[in-house]
XYZ file of C-alpha atoms in Angstrom:
66
model
C -46.561 -100.388 -34.735
C -47.035 -103.745 -34.175
C -50.822 -103.141 -33.987
C -50.607 -101.213 -37.477
C -48.742 -104.124 -38.634
C -51.621 -107.176 -38.119
C -54.317 -105.007 -39.567
C -55.870 -106.343 -42.884
C -53.925 -103.690 -46.271
C -57.599 -101.586 -46.092
C -56.794 -100.516 -42.325
C -53.661 -99.499 -43.210
C -51.886 -102.733 -42.221
C -48.856 -104.095 -43.817
C -48.105 -100.479 -45.447
C -45.204 -101.430 -48.501
C -43.813 -98.153 -49.001
C -39.922 -98.916 -48.669
C -39.293 -103.188 -47.466
C -36.334 -102.009 -45.835
C -36.842 -98.761 -44.784
C -37.698 -98.101 -41.440
C -40.332 -97.574 -38.577
C -39.217 -93.768 -37.491
C -41.731 -92.646 -34.445
C -41.534 -88.410 -34.169
C -42.791 -88.138 -30.828
C -43.087 -85.112 -28.368
C -42.007 -87.449 -25.865
C -38.274 -86.928 -25.539
C -37.968 -88.883 -22.099
C -35.803 -92.798 -22.384
C -38.677 -93.962 -20.639
C -40.832 -92.698 -24.238
C -37.957 -93.986 -26.524
C -37.924 -97.493 -24.594
C -41.184 -97.645 -25.321
C -41.143 -96.461 -29.056
C -38.446 -99.247 -29.451
C -40.003 -101.774 -27.938
C -44.079 -100.884 -29.878
C -41.766 -102.103 -32.905
C -40.236 -98.747 -34.401
C -36.250 -98.594 -35.433
C -35.994 -95.290 -34.498
C -37.392 -92.178 -31.555
C -36.856 -88.344 -32.778
C -39.031 -86.175 -30.186
C -39.433 -83.074 -31.176
C -38.677 -79.799 -31.758
C -36.482 -82.169 -33.391
C -33.115 -79.079 -35.631
C -33.971 -79.675 -39.122
C -30.059 -81.228 -39.738
C -31.265 -83.888 -37.257
C -34.375 -84.506 -38.902
C -32.485 -84.611 -42.329
C -29.606 -86.253 -41.399
C -32.670 -89.416 -39.949
C -34.694 -88.615 -43.305
C -31.584 -89.724 -45.451
C -30.489 -92.236 -43.581
C -33.857 -94.018 -44.392
C -33.154 -93.651 -48.418
C -29.574 -95.035 -48.309
C -30.688 -97.659 -45.602
């Protein structure tokens, strides 16, 4: 995420879909170490696959209402 944020806009950096929206990482890695790495990389939340539909809906709803 940090590397993406420093790219020029033409290369995918400085994405402004929602200025206050969080950055969630959805990964296949579910370990504590993986979650820590995701957070250290600049994401706000780590979601591991497979994910329960209700948990995904809750995460999206939290993004929308933040």
